[in-house]
Amino acid sequence: MSEFDIEHSGKNKAYTSVAIGMVLLLAVVVAGIWGTFKFIEEQRGRDLQNWEIRLGIVAESRAASVEEWLREQKQAIGTLANNASLQVYLTQLVIETNENGNAISDVPEAGYLINLLNNQAVISGFWEPEEPEIRANVSRPGRAGIALTDNTGSLLVSSGNMPPLNPNIRAAMAEAGNGQPALIDLYQGIGGDPTMGYVWPVFAVQGDGSSQEVIGFVVGVRTVNPSLYPLLVQPGDTMQTAETYLVRREGNLVQYISPLADGTRALGRKLSIKNTLAAAFAVEYPGDFTVANDYLGNKVLVTGRALSGAPWFLVRTIAVREALSETEERLSTMLGIFILLIVGVAVTVIAVWRHGTSIRASELASRYKGTAEHLKERSEFLKIVTDQQPTTIVVFDAEDKYTFANRVASDEAEISQEEMIGKKIASVLGPVHAKEIVEMTDLVRGDFQPRSTITRLDEGDSKKIIKSDFIPLRSSRASKEVLTVFQDITDVVTERERRETVLRSLVSTLVAFVDRRDPFSADQSRRVAKVAVAVAGEMKTSEETVRTVDITGNLMNIGKILVPPDLLTKTKNLSAKEMDVIRNSLVASADLLEEVDFDLPVAATLRQLQENWDGSGQPRGLQGEEIGEAARIIAVANAFVGMVSPRAYRSALGFSAAVRQLLEDADTRFDRKTVSALINYLENRGGREEWQYFADKPSTDEDKK
């Protein structure tokens, strides 16, 4: 073979090798780009799945709030319908008006029923203040209220501001005639306000519950703007286009029954039920998730929930452009980076081959080594700092395994810190204690909000009280790690409970001392405290307010130690000067207790007990909510106990007479809400039976002889 043939053969081999190498390199580039696009599509799918979970959590939370609101409204009307007194009085009212032909104003039971309806309306929210008259002697029709009708639907009595019985209400009454409560679905009430309510049948006393035993109906109507629609707002929601609203189906239309973000009022929009419409999708497939068009034609992510208390559907949406903007930007950047990396790798392979690869590998190894050493130094520093703390500090990952534990944690577990890493909570603390911790860490990971708990542990003869703080680590959102700090607060809580016991003993001793001086006021303060605590609970006040009315009520008469005994037991009517002495004993009580550290506003509450709601009281002339809540509660309780308890100079009043007097003084001397809470406790919580002994005359020394 000639040199030409040899050279030509070598060139052909070289060209063939280069061609094969180029084909392989091109195949690698194409495969890399295809893999990148596939990865991006999978990432987009995962992001959509995450949004399905996030929207579902919000939808579940808001749906639960709306359903709870519906249950409360229905129960408020049902409580009245099942009230035995109301059933008896309504029966009598129907007989007197329908059979005997008497006017409603001539039936004594009508007044009681009106007071009962007014009180329940105020307590349950079926009440709105009267609006100003629009012209002389012409008042505006009401927008909310509770009414009683006979079984034909004729109105008998109602609370103030009860709207007319319109066709929506009468349709629900016809449905309730079958013996089951009926919903008055949302409609535009007076002034266009969204209005709804319930109709609840009232059965004859000792009836069998059939529709033939229905003697009348309780009708409750209220507007929903201030109480229902705020429940659709998710606390802490920062998304600009996220929206939650309510819809219902009307034939081939979807009606939006809550206000919309574009300013449309509730009940102000209806659209054709199409699968491309987000609200229609939520109605047809509640619980599912998709991409659809909202009422303005914008692309949104949507999920929905059917509500159990009404034929409504809750819809949760967010604009695709906002929800996936970061995802699209991230994926576009990722695609560009991946393509550049692939091209860069190809160029690098062609340009530098093994030598360049070796240098890069060496540099990367050196860099990673430095990073690893830096992380090790930081970990050691964290360990040194936390080991000096007297509390247990640990970190749990998404599988509730230890990823960090300080020295105190390992000492309590009686294993080394290194052995704890990677272990499950249950294997270290036991299944009982671990269950509560796992529940809390799951909650923290769910909403990424810190939480705290207090747990009492029995360890043989000793008891421990542990405060646990669960804090999500902001830098590890993906791994969902939770930093947990356990602190032994046994000594602090024990000391606080001991002080509370001593304080209670002191209060009991002082009350007993005052009771010996005035047999007719014996147990007065205890009864006031008992009634005040019941009213505070009915109003769902804070724990601090409950404790304040309890202690203040017990100590309100301590100032009577400065009042002459003969004045306390005087059987004749007291003069104005003598009444001033008795009233000033409240100020004396505040002065005597001013320097006692109760950790509660006891003295300040005592000084406000003679203030009146309309500002006519003393000593400062405070008005309305300027008077502390505890003082308003005790003032009503004190007046009630005083009226239904016998005194040296008069007999006890009946509960009904005392209630009438309290209602007459509502909005002048007393807060109407507090009076309503007391009446509700009397009528619906067994207060009459519980407190009937208040009317018993106390035994005196002469009686004992």
XYZ file of C-alpha atoms in Angstrom, residues 203-204 206-213:
10
model
C -95.694 21.520 68.383
C -98.447 21.254 70.947
C -97.085 16.534 74.837
C -97.760 16.108 71.125
C -96.315 13.254 69.061
C -94.328 15.561 66.765
C -96.502 14.959 63.675
C -97.515 17.733 61.301
C -101.069 17.600 62.725
C -99.682 18.725 66.100
